[in-house]
Amino acid sequence: MLRRRLLLAAPAILAAPAALHAQGAWPNRPVRIINPYGPGGTSDIVIRYLAAGLERAFGQPFIIENRPGAGGAVGTAQAAAAAPDGYTLLITNTGPLAVAVSMTPAPNYDPQRSFAYITMFGGAPILCAVKADGPIRTLADYKAAAGRGRDAVTFGSSGIGSVGHLAGMLWAQEAGVELLHVPFRGAADAQQSVLGGNTVSLWDTLAAHAGGVRGGSIRGLAISSEARAPVVPDIPSIVEAGFPGAVASNWFLLAGPAGLSAEITGRLRVHLAAAMADPAARERWSANGIVSLGDPSPAEIAQFVAREAARWAPVVRASGA
């Protein structure tokens, strides 16, 4: 309903104030969207598709800049420090906004004060996977292998403090075993390490690895959700596998620096709502294991981020991240 109201309100929202026209209506030059992770991850899957739609809608390039580091905190901090003129946006997720605040006593941004939230894109469960032709075939096998000794099983993720990292540690705590975490700069690097035999497994967003599962290069052992995902129906949920306390989700949203005008925010929400309502977009989301989290307002997104930060804080402390 909110998406419908936004679409109906589009003519009024898209009409920029006279003062804005006097300076040159936004956008009159390329817009950059900072992705605080490396290429090939879920953030790329989400934003590259939508950026093409924004380019068609606004008639300007929307350029993706990958700025990985520190579990997404580096690129997120750069976006927070940018001018709130609409020419720097940020696609980010659970890690920088709900996890990093518990990992770093004084991060270079405040999730509640440094950003103007625009749109929630959706969420994805975490996949636990191994090389397809390896000896580990089930989560029970995985637990048995990890139980053979300290650090007997390694796992990769998209970085220290990423939801994949914490989901892996959360499962290990519940299973009563120890895993050795190996951080990477993005999902593609983590998967390549598994395929090359350098790490035993990965815990990372399902959306970034669904193609590898379907292609047969990696074997999914479980996904960190309560139910199976239609995109990979043969992989059991973490609850089904016997670990209900390890349910976790990685969510994705678009933000700008604090102070971004309501006019620009509104225009972006209108066009993104239209893009995400497109059947091709819904099919793409489903194919990558991304599920809708509704259409919260900017204020509701800020409240959601605060709740998630409170939820993940004890997990971060227990993980040692």
PDB file of C-alpha atoms in Angstrom:
ATOM      1  CA  MET A   1       0.000   0.000   0.000  1.00  0.00           C
ATOM      2  CA  LEU A   2       2.812   2.420   0.834  1.00  0.00           C
ATOM      3  CA  ARG A   3       4.504   1.702  -2.500  1.00  0.00           C
ATOM      4  CA  ARG A   4       1.173   2.422  -4.251  1.00  0.00           C
ATOM      5  CA  ARG A   5       0.756   5.722  -2.382  1.00  0.00           C
ATOM      6  CA  LEU A   6       4.297   6.724  -3.296  1.00  0.00           C
ATOM      7  CA  LEU A   7       3.663   5.965  -6.947  1.00  0.00           C
ATOM      8  CA  LEU A   8       0.428   7.966  -6.906  1.00  0.00           C
ATOM      9  CA  ALA A   9       2.272  10.858  -5.278  1.00  0.00           C
ATOM     10  CA  ALA A  10       5.085  10.747  -7.819  1.00  0.00           C
ATOM     11  CA  PRO A  11       4.091  13.868  -9.809  1.00  0.00           C
ATOM     12  CA  ALA A  12       4.169  16.081  -6.713  1.00  0.00           C
ATOM     13  CA  ILE A  13       7.373  14.573  -5.366  1.00  0.00           C
ATOM     14  CA  LEU A  14       9.179  14.729  -8.682  1.00  0.00           C
ATOM     15  CA  ALA A  15       8.403  18.438  -9.104  1.00  0.00           C
ATOM     16  CA  ALA A  16      11.473  20.079  -7.578  1.00  0.00           C
ATOM     17  CA  PRO A  17      11.172  23.421  -5.746  1.00  0.00           C
ATOM     18  CA  ALA A  18      11.980  26.569  -7.717  1.00  0.00           C
ATOM     19  CA  ALA A  19      15.051  27.230  -5.613  1.00  0.00           C
ATOM     20  CA  LEU A  20      16.412  23.818  -6.490  1.00  0.00           C
ATOM     21  CA  HIS A  21      15.833  24.489 -10.185  1.00  0.00           C
ATOM     22  CA  ALA A  22      17.689  27.764  -9.870  1.00  0.00           C
ATOM     23  CA  GLN A  23      20.781  25.835  -8.785  1.00  0.00           C
ATOM     24  CA  GLY A  24      20.237  23.041 -11.296  1.00  0.00           C
ATOM     25  CA  ALA A  25      17.742  20.307 -10.430  1.00  0.00           C
ATOM     26  CA  TRP A  26      19.106  17.155  -8.830  1.00  0.00           C
ATOM     27  CA  PRO A  27      20.665  15.187 -10.361  1.00  0.00           C
ATOM     28  CA  ASN A  28      22.509  17.239 -12.964  1.00  0.00           C
ATOM     29  CA  ARG A  29      25.684  15.150 -12.811  1.00  0.00           C
ATOM     30  CA  PRO A  30      26.628  11.528 -12.030  1.00  0.00           C
ATOM     31  CA  VAL A  31      25.640  10.067  -8.653  1.00  0.00           C
ATOM     32  CA  ARG A  32      27.929   7.620  -6.908  1.00  0.00           C
ATOM     33  CA  ILE A  33      26.640   4.774  -4.775  1.00  0.00           C
ATOM     34  CA  ILE A  34      29.237   3.468  -2.353  1.00  0.00           C
ATOM     35  CA  ASN A  35      29.161  -0.285  -1.814  1.00  0.00           C
ATOM     36  CA  PRO A  36      31.326  -1.028   1.254  1.00  0.00           C
ATOM     37  CA  TYR A  37      32.057  -4.560   0.032  1.00  0.00           C
ATOM     38  CA  GLY A  38      33.923  -6.065  -2.905  1.00  0.00           C
ATOM     39  CA  PRO A  39      32.313  -6.899  -6.260  1.00  0.00           C
ATOM     40  CA  GLY A  40      30.178 -10.021  -6.564  1.00  0.00           C
ATOM     41  CA  GLY A  41      28.466  -9.911  -3.174  1.00  0.00           C
ATOM     42  CA  THR A  42      24.798  -9.511  -2.380  1.00  0.00           C
ATOM     43  CA  SER A  43      25.057  -5.723  -2.221  1.00  0.00           C
ATOM     44  CA  ASP A  44      26.281  -5.741  -5.815  1.00  0.00           C
ATOM     45  CA  ILE A  45      23.493  -8.099  -6.862  1.00  0.00           C
ATOM     46  CA  VAL A  46      20.922  -5.742  -5.379  1.00  0.00           C
ATOM     47  CA  ILE A  47      22.246  -2.328  -6.320  1.00  0.00           C
ATOM     48  CA  ARG A  48      23.577  -2.903  -9.834  1.00  0.00           C
ATOM     49  CA  TYR A  49      20.147  -3.938 -11.044  1.00  0.00           C
ATOM     50  CA  LEU A  50      18.437  -0.979  -9.382  1.00  0.00           C
ATOM     51  CA  ALA A  51      21.120   1.509 -10.448  1.00  0.00           C
ATOM     52  CA  ALA A  52      20.280   0.807 -14.078  1.00  0.00           C
ATOM     53  CA  GLY A  53      16.656   1.710 -13.354  1.00  0.00           C
ATOM     54  CA  LEU A  54      17.681   4.906 -11.594  1.00  0.00           C
ATOM     55  CA  GLU A  55      19.798   5.900 -14.585  1.00  0.00           C
ATOM     56  CA  ARG A  56      16.785   5.475 -16.864  1.00  0.00           C
ATOM     57  CA  ALA A  57      14.539   7.413 -14.484  1.00  0.00           C
ATOM     58  CA  PHE A  58      16.867  10.339 -13.795  1.00  0.00           C
ATOM     59  CA  GLY A  59      18.913  10.487 -16.989  1.00  0.00           C
ATOM     60  CA  GLN A  60      22.249  10.506 -15.153  1.00  0.00           C
ATOM     61  CA  PRO A  61      24.818   7.765 -14.429  1.00  0.00           C
ATOM     62  CA  PHE A  62      24.559   6.074 -11.028  1.00  0.00           C
ATOM     63  CA  ILE A  63      28.084   4.756 -10.536  1.00  0.00           C
ATOM     64  CA  ILE A  64      28.824   1.937  -8.093  1.00  0.00           C
ATOM     65  CA  GLU A  65      32.059   2.411  -6.138  1.00  0.00           C
ATOM     66  CA  ASN A  66      33.273  -0.642  -4.217  1.00  0.00           C
ATOM     67  CA  ARG A  67      35.058   0.475  -1.043  1.00  0.00           C
ATOM     68  CA  PRO A  68      35.628  -2.715   1.008  1.00  0.00           C
ATOM     69  CA  GLY A  69      37.344  -2.975   4.372  1.00  0.00           C
ATOM     70  CA  ALA A  70      36.677  -3.605   8.064  1.00  0.00           C
ATOM     71  CA  GLY A  71      33.514  -5.588   7.445  1.00  0.00           C
ATOM     72  CA  GLY A  72      31.952  -2.742   5.488  1.00  0.00           C
ATOM     73  CA  ALA A  73      32.776  -0.017   7.998  1.00  0.00           C
ATOM     74  CA  VAL A  74      35.337   1.737   5.761  1.00  0.00           C
ATOM     75  CA  GLY A  75      32.978   2.478   2.882  1.00  0.00           C
ATOM     76  CA  THR A  76      30.112   3.237   5.239  1.00  0.00           C
ATOM     77  CA  ALA A  77      32.219   5.844   7.047  1.00  0.00           C
ATOM     78  CA  GLN A  78      33.186   7.444   3.736  1.00  0.00           C
ATOM     79  CA  ALA A  79      29.530   7.804   2.798  1.00  0.00           C
ATOM     80  CA  ALA A  80      28.714   9.299   6.201  1.00  0.00           C
ATOM     81  CA  ALA A  81      31.413  11.944   5.697  1.00  0.00           C
ATOM     82  CA  ALA A  82      30.171  12.993   2.250  1.00  0.00           C
ATOM     83  CA  ALA A  83      28.175  16.137   1.557  1.00  0.00           C
ATOM     84  CA  PRO A  84      24.389  15.563   1.849  1.00  0.00           C
ATOM     85  CA  ASP A  85      23.762  16.861  -1.671  1.00  0.00           C
ATOM     86  CA  GLY A  86      22.394  13.652  -3.159  1.00  0.00           C
ATOM     87  CA  TYR A  87      25.519  12.850  -5.159  1.00  0.00           C
ATOM     88  CA  THR A  88      26.811  10.248  -2.700  1.00  0.00           C
ATOM     89  CA  LEU A  89      24.555   7.384  -1.632  1.00  0.00           C
ATOM     90  CA  LEU A  90      25.262   4.173   0.230  1.00  0.00           C
ATOM     91  CA  ILE A  91      24.051   0.626  -0.044  1.00  0.00           C
ATOM     92  CA  THR A  92      24.826  -1.089   3.219  1.00  0.00           C
ATOM     93  CA  ASN A  93      23.612  -3.849   5.481  1.00  0.00           C
ATOM     94  CA  THR A  94      23.534  -5.428   8.911  1.00  0.00           C
ATOM     95  CA  GLY A  95      27.302  -5.489   9.406  1.00  0.00           C
ATOM     96  CA  PRO A  96      28.236  -1.796   9.329  1.00  0.00           C
ATOM     97  CA  LEU A  97      24.996  -0.552  10.892  1.00  0.00           C
ATOM     98  CA  ALA A  98      24.102  -3.154  13.534  1.00  0.00           C
ATOM     99  CA  VAL A  99      27.374  -4.972  14.225  1.00  0.00           C
ATOM    100  CA  ALA A 100      30.273  -2.533  13.855  1.00  0.00           C
ATOM    101  CA  VAL A 101      28.857  -0.311  16.592  1.00  0.00           C
ATOM    102  CA  SER A 102      29.471  -3.132  19.074  1.00  0.00           C
ATOM    103  CA  MET A 103      32.902  -3.986  17.681  1.00  0.00           C
ATOM    104  CA  THR A 104      34.402  -0.493  17.737  1.00  0.00           C
ATOM    105  CA  PRO A 105      34.156   1.774  20.784  1.00  0.00           C
ATOM    106  CA  ALA A 106      34.158   4.918  18.634  1.00  0.00           C
ATOM    107  CA  PRO A 107      33.353   4.201  14.978  1.00  0.00           C
ATOM    108  CA  ASN A 108      33.636   7.034  12.469  1.00  0.00           C
ATOM    109  CA  TYR A 109      29.858   7.182  12.111  1.00  0.00           C
ATOM    110  CA  ASP A 110      26.719   6.780  14.195  1.00  0.00           C
ATOM    111  CA  PRO A 111      23.953   4.677  12.591  1.00  0.00           C
ATOM    112  CA  GLN A 112      21.329   6.846  14.294  1.00  0.00           C
ATOM    113  CA  ARG A 113      22.839  10.255  13.485  1.00  0.00           C
ATOM    114  CA  SER A 114      25.095   9.929  10.450  1.00  0.00           C
ATOM    115  CA  PHE A 115      22.579   8.806   7.831  1.00  0.00           C
ATOM    116  CA  ALA A 116      19.338   9.696   6.128  1.00  0.00           C
ATOM    117  CA  TYR A 117      17.660   6.358   5.449  1.00  0.00           C
ATOM    118  CA  ILE A 118      15.902   5.997   2.128  1.00  0.00           C
ATOM    119  CA  THR A 119      14.660   2.493   1.299  1.00  0.00           C
ATOM    120  CA  MET A 120      14.819  -1.044   2.686  1.00  0.00           C
ATOM    121  CA  PHE A 121      15.569  -3.536  -0.093  1.00  0.00           C
ATOM    122  CA  GLY A 122      15.052  -6.841   1.722  1.00  0.00           C
ATOM    123  CA  GLY A 123      16.912  -9.483   3.659  1.00  0.00           C
ATOM    124  CA  ALA A 124      18.687 -12.759   3.022  1.00  0.00           C
ATOM    125  CA  PRO A 125      19.576 -15.713   5.241  1.00  0.00           C
ATOM    126  CA  ILE A 126      23.136 -16.907   5.667  1.00  0.00           C
ATOM    127  CA  LEU A 127      24.378 -20.000   3.869  1.00  0.00           C
ATOM    128  CA  CYS A 128      26.778 -22.546   5.336  1.00  0.00           C
ATOM    129  CA  ALA A 129      28.504 -24.256   2.417  1.00  0.00           C
ATOM    130  CA  VAL A 130      31.488 -26.453   1.538  1.00  0.00           C
ATOM    131  CA  LYS A 131      33.131 -27.603  -1.676  1.00  0.00           C
ATOM    132  CA  ALA A 132      30.714 -29.845  -3.537  1.00  0.00           C
ATOM    133  CA  ASP A 133      33.127 -32.745  -4.051  1.00  0.00           C
ATOM    134  CA  GLY A 134      34.459 -32.728  -0.483  1.00  0.00           C
ATOM    135  CA  PRO A 135      33.777 -35.305   2.234  1.00  0.00           C
ATOM    136  CA  ILE A 136      31.384 -33.107   4.267  1.00  0.00           C
ATOM    137  CA  ARG A 137      27.841 -33.668   3.033  1.00  0.00           C
ATOM    138  CA  THR A 138      25.587 -32.612   5.929  1.00  0.00           C
ATOM    139  CA  LEU A 139      25.635 -30.208   8.859  1.00  0.00           C
ATOM    140  CA  ALA A 140      26.052 -33.262  11.098  1.00  0.00           C
ATOM    141  CA  ASP A 141      29.242 -34.146   9.179  1.00  0.00           C
ATOM    142  CA  TYR A 142      30.367 -30.552   9.556  1.00  0.00           C
ATOM    143  CA  LYS A 143      29.827 -30.616  13.306  1.00  0.00           C
ATOM    144  CA  ALA A 144      31.697 -33.927  13.582  1.00  0.00           C
ATOM    145  CA  ALA A 145      34.648 -32.530  11.625  1.00  0.00           C
ATOM    146  CA  ALA A 146      34.771 -29.423  13.804  1.00  0.00           C
ATOM    147  CA  GLY A 147      34.653 -31.594  16.914  1.00  0.00           C
ATOM    148  CA  ARG A 148      37.903 -33.367  16.030  1.00  0.00           C
ATOM    149  CA  GLY A 149      40.031 -30.579  17.419  1.00  0.00           C
ATOM    150  CA  ARG A 150      40.475 -26.867  17.947  1.00  0.00           C
ATOM    151  CA  ASP A 151      40.388 -24.989  14.650  1.00  0.00           C
ATOM    152  CA  ALA A 152      39.988 -28.216  12.675  1.00  0.00           C
ATOM    153  CA  VAL A 153      37.443 -26.521  10.418  1.00  0.00           C
ATOM    154  CA  THR A 154      38.002 -23.124   8.840  1.00  0.00           C
ATOM    155  CA  PHE A 155      35.279 -20.910   7.449  1.00  0.00           C
ATOM    156  CA  GLY A 156      35.374 -17.817   5.295  1.00  0.00           C
ATOM    157  CA  SER A 157      33.058 -14.811   5.345  1.00  0.00           C
ATOM    158  CA  SER A 158      32.861 -11.359   3.796  1.00  0.00           C
ATOM    159  CA  GLY A 159      34.888  -9.922   6.673  1.00  0.00           C
ATOM    160  CA  ILE A 160      35.317  -9.608  10.419  1.00  0.00           C
ATOM    161  CA  GLY A 161      32.011  -8.582  11.930  1.00  0.00           C
ATOM    162  CA  SER A 162      29.998  -9.448   8.835  1.00  0.00           C
ATOM    163  CA  VAL A 163      26.741 -11.272   9.467  1.00  0.00           C
ATOM    164  CA  GLY A 164      28.298 -14.365   7.904  1.00  0.00           C
ATOM    165  CA  HIS A 165      31.125 -14.248  10.435  1.00  0.00           C
ATOM    166  CA  LEU A 166      28.764 -13.836  13.361  1.00  0.00           C
ATOM    167  CA  ALA A 167      26.293 -16.410  12.079  1.00  0.00           C
ATOM    168  CA  GLY A 168      29.107 -18.950  11.865  1.00  0.00           C
ATOM    169  CA  MET A 169      30.253 -18.160  15.385  1.00  0.00           C
ATOM    170  CA  LEU A 170      26.674 -18.251  16.652  1.00  0.00           C
ATOM    171  CA  TRP A 171      26.188 -21.731  15.190  1.00  0.00           C
ATOM    172  CA  ALA A 172      29.522 -22.938  16.625  1.00  0.00           C
ATOM    173  CA  GLN A 173      28.476 -21.791  20.085  1.00  0.00           C
ATOM    174  CA  GLU A 174      25.188 -23.628  19.842  1.00  0.00           C
ATOM    175  CA  ALA A 175      26.862 -26.746  18.421  1.00  0.00           C
ATOM    176  CA  GLY A 176      29.528 -26.730  21.125  1.00  0.00           C
ATOM    177  CA  VAL A 177      32.461 -26.683  18.675  1.00  0.00           C
ATOM    178  CA  GLU A 178      35.111 -24.213  17.575  1.00  0.00           C
ATOM    179  CA  LEU A 179      35.605 -22.880  14.062  1.00  0.00           C
ATOM    180  CA  LEU A 180      38.545 -20.854  12.750  1.00  0.00           C
ATOM    181  CA  HIS A 181      37.318 -17.725  10.994  1.00  0.00           C
ATOM    182  CA  VAL A 182      39.136 -16.508   7.876  1.00  0.00           C
ATOM    183  CA  PRO A 183      37.929 -13.046   6.789  1.00  0.00           C
ATOM    184  CA  PHE A 184      37.844 -12.025   3.137  1.00  0.00           C
ATOM    185  CA  ARG A 185      37.157  -8.763   1.334  1.00  0.00           C
ATOM    186  CA  GLY A 186      33.939 -10.050  -0.195  1.00  0.00           C
ATOM    187  CA  ALA A 187      31.738 -13.014  -1.018  1.00  0.00           C
ATOM    188  CA  ALA A 188      33.530 -13.861  -4.261  1.00  0.00           C
ATOM    189  CA  ASP A 189      36.900 -14.201  -2.498  1.00  0.00           C
ATOM    190  CA  ALA A 190      35.395 -16.375   0.248  1.00  0.00           C
ATOM    191  CA  GLN A 191      33.829 -18.733  -2.286  1.00  0.00           C
ATOM    192  CA  GLN A 192      37.019 -18.933  -4.356  1.00  0.00           C
ATOM    193  CA  SER A 193      38.972 -19.933  -1.250  1.00  0.00           C
ATOM    194  CA  VAL A 194      36.553 -22.803  -0.623  1.00  0.00           C
ATOM    195  CA  LEU A 195      36.738 -23.942  -4.249  1.00  0.00           C
ATOM    196  CA  GLY A 196      40.528 -23.793  -4.098  1.00  0.00           C
ATOM    197  CA  GLY A 197      40.643 -25.913  -0.965  1.00  0.00           C
ATOM    198  CA  ASN A 198      42.218 -23.184   1.150  1.00  0.00           C
ATOM    199  CA  THR A 199      39.282 -22.989   3.554  1.00  0.00           C
ATOM    200  CA  VAL A 200      36.899 -25.785   4.444  1.00  0.00           C
ATOM    201  CA  SER A 201      33.674 -23.807   4.395  1.00  0.00           C
ATOM    202  CA  LEU A 202      31.974 -20.464   4.201  1.00  0.00           C
ATOM    203  CA  TRP A 203      29.209 -18.714   6.128  1.00  0.00           C
ATOM    204  CA  ASP A 204      27.913 -15.934   3.942  1.00  0.00           C
ATOM    205  CA  THR A 205      24.751 -14.444   2.491  1.00  0.00           C
ATOM    206  CA  LEU A 206      22.744 -16.968   0.496  1.00  0.00           C
ATOM    207  CA  ALA A 207      22.090 -14.446  -2.264  1.00  0.00           C
ATOM    208  CA  ALA A 208      25.792 -14.206  -3.080  1.00  0.00           C
ATOM    209  CA  HIS A 209      26.240 -17.981  -3.386  1.00  0.00           C
ATOM    210  CA  ALA A 210      22.930 -19.336  -4.665  1.00  0.00           C
ATOM    211  CA  GLY A 211      24.410 -19.508  -8.159  1.00  0.00           C
ATOM    212  CA  GLY A 212      27.316 -21.618  -6.917  1.00  0.00           C
ATOM    213  CA  VAL A 213      24.907 -24.009  -5.216  1.00  0.00           C
ATOM    214  CA  ARG A 214      22.724 -24.334  -8.298  1.00  0.00           C
ATOM    215  CA  GLY A 215      25.793 -24.723 -10.494  1.00  0.00           C
ATOM    216  CA  GLY A 216      27.080 -27.579  -8.359  1.00  0.00           C
ATOM    217  CA  SER A 217      30.428 -26.071  -7.363  1.00  0.00           C
ATOM    218  CA  ILE A 218      29.548 -25.705  -3.670  1.00  0.00           C
ATOM    219  CA  ARG A 219      27.248 -27.740  -1.436  1.00  0.00           C
ATOM    220  CA  GLY A 220      24.924 -25.957   0.951  1.00  0.00           C
ATOM    221  CA  LEU A 221      24.668 -27.583   4.368  1.00  0.00           C
ATOM    222  CA  ALA A 222      22.081 -25.233   5.895  1.00  0.00           C
ATOM    223  CA  ILE A 223      20.622 -21.746   5.649  1.00  0.00           C
ATOM    224  CA  SER A 224      20.152 -19.610   8.746  1.00  0.00           C
ATOM    225  CA  SER A 225      16.386 -19.290   8.480  1.00  0.00           C
ATOM    226  CA  GLU A 226      13.362 -20.905  10.036  1.00  0.00           C
ATOM    227  CA  ALA A 227      12.186 -22.399   6.743  1.00  0.00           C
ATOM    228  CA  ARG A 228      13.801 -23.565   3.516  1.00  0.00           C
ATOM    229  CA  ALA A 229      14.369 -21.029   0.743  1.00  0.00           C
ATOM    230  CA  PRO A 230      12.524 -21.627  -2.550  1.00  0.00           C
ATOM    231  CA  VAL A 231      15.659 -20.758  -4.512  1.00  0.00           C
ATOM    232  CA  VAL A 232      17.549 -23.710  -2.950  1.00  0.00           C
ATOM    233  CA  PRO A 233      14.774 -26.052  -1.768  1.00  0.00           C
ATOM    234  CA  ASP A 234      17.092 -28.992  -1.118  1.00  0.00           C
ATOM    235  CA  ILE A 235      19.074 -27.190   1.587  1.00  0.00           C
ATOM    236  CA  PRO A 236      17.629 -27.594   5.096  1.00  0.00           C
ATOM    237  CA  SER A 237      16.979 -24.605   7.289  1.00  0.00           C
ATOM    238  CA  ILE A 238      19.118 -24.168  10.388  1.00  0.00           C
ATOM    239  CA  VAL A 239      16.010 -24.907  12.482  1.00  0.00           C
ATOM    240  CA  GLU A 240      15.310 -28.089  10.564  1.00  0.00           C
ATOM    241  CA  ALA A 241      18.937 -29.114  11.060  1.00  0.00           C
ATOM    242  CA  GLY A 242      18.470 -28.834  14.829  1.00  0.00           C
ATOM    243  CA  PHE A 243      19.922 -25.408  15.663  1.00  0.00           C
ATOM    244  CA  PRO A 244      17.019 -22.970  16.161  1.00  0.00           C
ATOM    245  CA  GLY A 245      19.187 -20.528  18.111  1.00  0.00           C
ATOM    246  CA  ALA A 246      21.334 -19.850  15.041  1.00  0.00           C
ATOM    247  CA  VAL A 247      18.653 -18.100  12.962  1.00  0.00           C
ATOM    248  CA  ALA A 248      20.102 -14.943  11.359  1.00  0.00           C
ATOM    249  CA  SER A 249      19.399 -12.604   8.438  1.00  0.00           C
ATOM    250  CA  ASN A 250      21.354 -10.021   6.511  1.00  0.00           C
ATOM    251  CA  TRP A 251      19.305  -7.032   5.387  1.00  0.00           C
ATOM    252  CA  PHE A 252      20.077  -4.367   2.812  1.00  0.00           C
ATOM    253  CA  LEU A 253      19.106  -0.724   2.534  1.00  0.00           C
ATOM    254  CA  LEU A 254      19.929   2.513   0.759  1.00  0.00           C
ATOM    255  CA  ALA A 255      20.990   5.601   2.698  1.00  0.00           C
ATOM    256  CA  GLY A 256      22.576   8.987   2.201  1.00  0.00           C
ATOM    257  CA  PRO A 257      24.561  11.240   4.520  1.00  0.00           C
ATOM    258  CA  ALA A 258      22.591  12.899   7.307  1.00  0.00           C
ATOM    259  CA  GLY A 259      20.956  16.075   6.059  1.00  0.00           C
ATOM    260  CA  LEU A 260      19.911  14.664   2.699  1.00  0.00           C
ATOM    261  CA  SER A 261      16.807  16.576   1.669  1.00  0.00           C
ATOM    262  CA  ALA A 262      13.365  15.042   2.002  1.00  0.00           C
ATOM    263  CA  GLU A 263      12.738  16.017  -1.634  1.00  0.00           C
ATOM    264  CA  ILE A 264      15.622  13.882  -2.922  1.00  0.00           C
ATOM    265  CA  THR A 265      14.748  11.062  -0.541  1.00  0.00           C
ATOM    266  CA  GLY A 266      11.162  11.099  -1.749  1.00  0.00           C
ATOM    267  CA  ARG A 267      12.112  11.037  -5.419  1.00  0.00           C
ATOM    268  CA  LEU A 268      14.452   8.097  -4.860  1.00  0.00           C
ATOM    269  CA  ARG A 269      11.782   6.207  -2.923  1.00  0.00           C
ATOM    270  CA  VAL A 270       9.264   6.661  -5.732  1.00  0.00           C
ATOM    271  CA  HIS A 271      11.549   5.325  -8.435  1.00  0.00           C
ATOM    272  CA  LEU A 272      12.969   2.523  -6.294  1.00  0.00           C
ATOM    273  CA  ALA A 273       9.452   1.435  -5.326  1.00  0.00           C
ATOM    274  CA  ALA A 274       8.565   1.213  -9.003  1.00  0.00           C
ATOM    275  CA  ALA A 275      11.760  -0.694  -9.809  1.00  0.00           C
ATOM    276  CA  MET A 276      11.289  -3.192  -6.995  1.00  0.00           C
ATOM    277  CA  ALA A 277       7.643  -3.767  -7.949  1.00  0.00           C
ATOM    278  CA  ASP A 278       8.673  -4.860 -11.429  1.00  0.00           C
ATOM    279  CA  PRO A 279       8.097  -8.631 -11.947  1.00  0.00           C
ATOM    280  CA  ALA A 280      11.625  -9.036 -13.306  1.00  0.00           C
ATOM    281  CA  ALA A 281      13.033  -7.505 -10.128  1.00  0.00           C
ATOM    282  CA  ARG A 282      10.890  -9.736  -7.900  1.00  0.00           C
ATOM    283  CA  GLU A 283      12.053 -12.769  -9.843  1.00  0.00           C
ATOM    284  CA  ARG A 284      15.675 -11.670  -9.539  1.00  0.00           C
ATOM    285  CA  TRP A 285      15.274 -11.138  -5.788  1.00  0.00           C
ATOM    286  CA  SER A 286      13.691 -14.566  -5.313  1.00  0.00           C
ATOM    287  CA  ALA A 287      16.346 -16.265  -7.435  1.00  0.00           C
ATOM    288  CA  ASN A 288      18.997 -14.892  -5.102  1.00  0.00           C
ATOM    289  CA  GLY A 289      17.229 -15.773  -1.869  1.00  0.00           C
ATOM    290  CA  ILE A 290      16.261 -12.209  -0.966  1.00  0.00           C
ATOM    291  CA  VAL A 291      12.925 -11.781   0.784  1.00  0.00           C
ATOM    292  CA  SER A 292      10.871  -8.640   1.368  1.00  0.00           C
ATOM    293  CA  LEU A 293      11.040  -6.911   4.737  1.00  0.00           C
ATOM    294  CA  GLY A 294       8.141  -4.629   3.913  1.00  0.00           C
ATOM    295  CA  ASP A 295       8.359  -0.978   2.947  1.00  0.00           C
ATOM    296  CA  PRO A 296       9.219   0.949   6.126  1.00  0.00           C
ATOM    297  CA  SER A 297       9.450   4.725   6.113  1.00  0.00           C
ATOM    298  CA  PRO A 298      12.849   6.394   6.671  1.00  0.00           C
ATOM    299  CA  ALA A 299      11.987   6.872  10.359  1.00  0.00           C
ATOM    300  CA  GLU A 300      10.918   3.240  10.675  1.00  0.00           C
ATOM    301  CA  ILE A 301      14.157   2.099   9.054  1.00  0.00           C
ATOM    302  CA  ALA A 302      16.131   4.033  11.679  1.00  0.00           C
ATOM    303  CA  GLN A 303      14.136   2.323  14.442  1.00  0.00           C
ATOM    304  CA  PHE A 304      14.717  -1.078  12.832  1.00  0.00           C
ATOM    305  CA  VAL A 305      18.477  -0.468  12.661  1.00  0.00           C
ATOM    306  CA  ALA A 306      18.521   0.430  16.360  1.00  0.00           C
ATOM    307  CA  ARG A 307      16.678  -2.789  17.290  1.00  0.00           C
ATOM    308  CA  GLU A 308      19.068  -4.890  15.216  1.00  0.00           C
ATOM    309  CA  ALA A 309      22.096  -3.281  16.857  1.00  0.00           C
ATOM    310  CA  ALA A 310      20.721  -4.212  20.275  1.00  0.00           C
ATOM    311  CA  ARG A 311      20.055  -7.787  19.115  1.00  0.00           C
ATOM    312  CA  TRP A 312      23.545  -8.379  17.706  1.00  0.00           C
ATOM    313  CA  ALA A 313      25.529  -6.736  20.525  1.00  0.00           C
ATOM    314  CA  PRO A 314      25.745  -9.850  22.763  1.00  0.00           C
ATOM    315  CA  VAL A 315      26.664 -12.022  19.757  1.00  0.00           C
ATOM    316  CA  VAL A 316      29.530  -9.692  18.885  1.00  0.00           C
ATOM    317  CA  ARG A 317      30.824  -9.776  22.463  1.00  0.00           C
ATOM    318  CA  ALA A 318      30.651 -13.560  22.636  1.00  0.00           C
ATOM    319  CA  SER A 319      32.382 -13.973  19.265  1.00  0.00           C
ATOM    320  CA  GLY A 320      35.402 -11.902  20.262  1.00  0.00           C
ATOM    321  CA  ALA A 321      35.081  -9.883  17.051  1.00  0.00           C
TER     322      ALA A 321
END
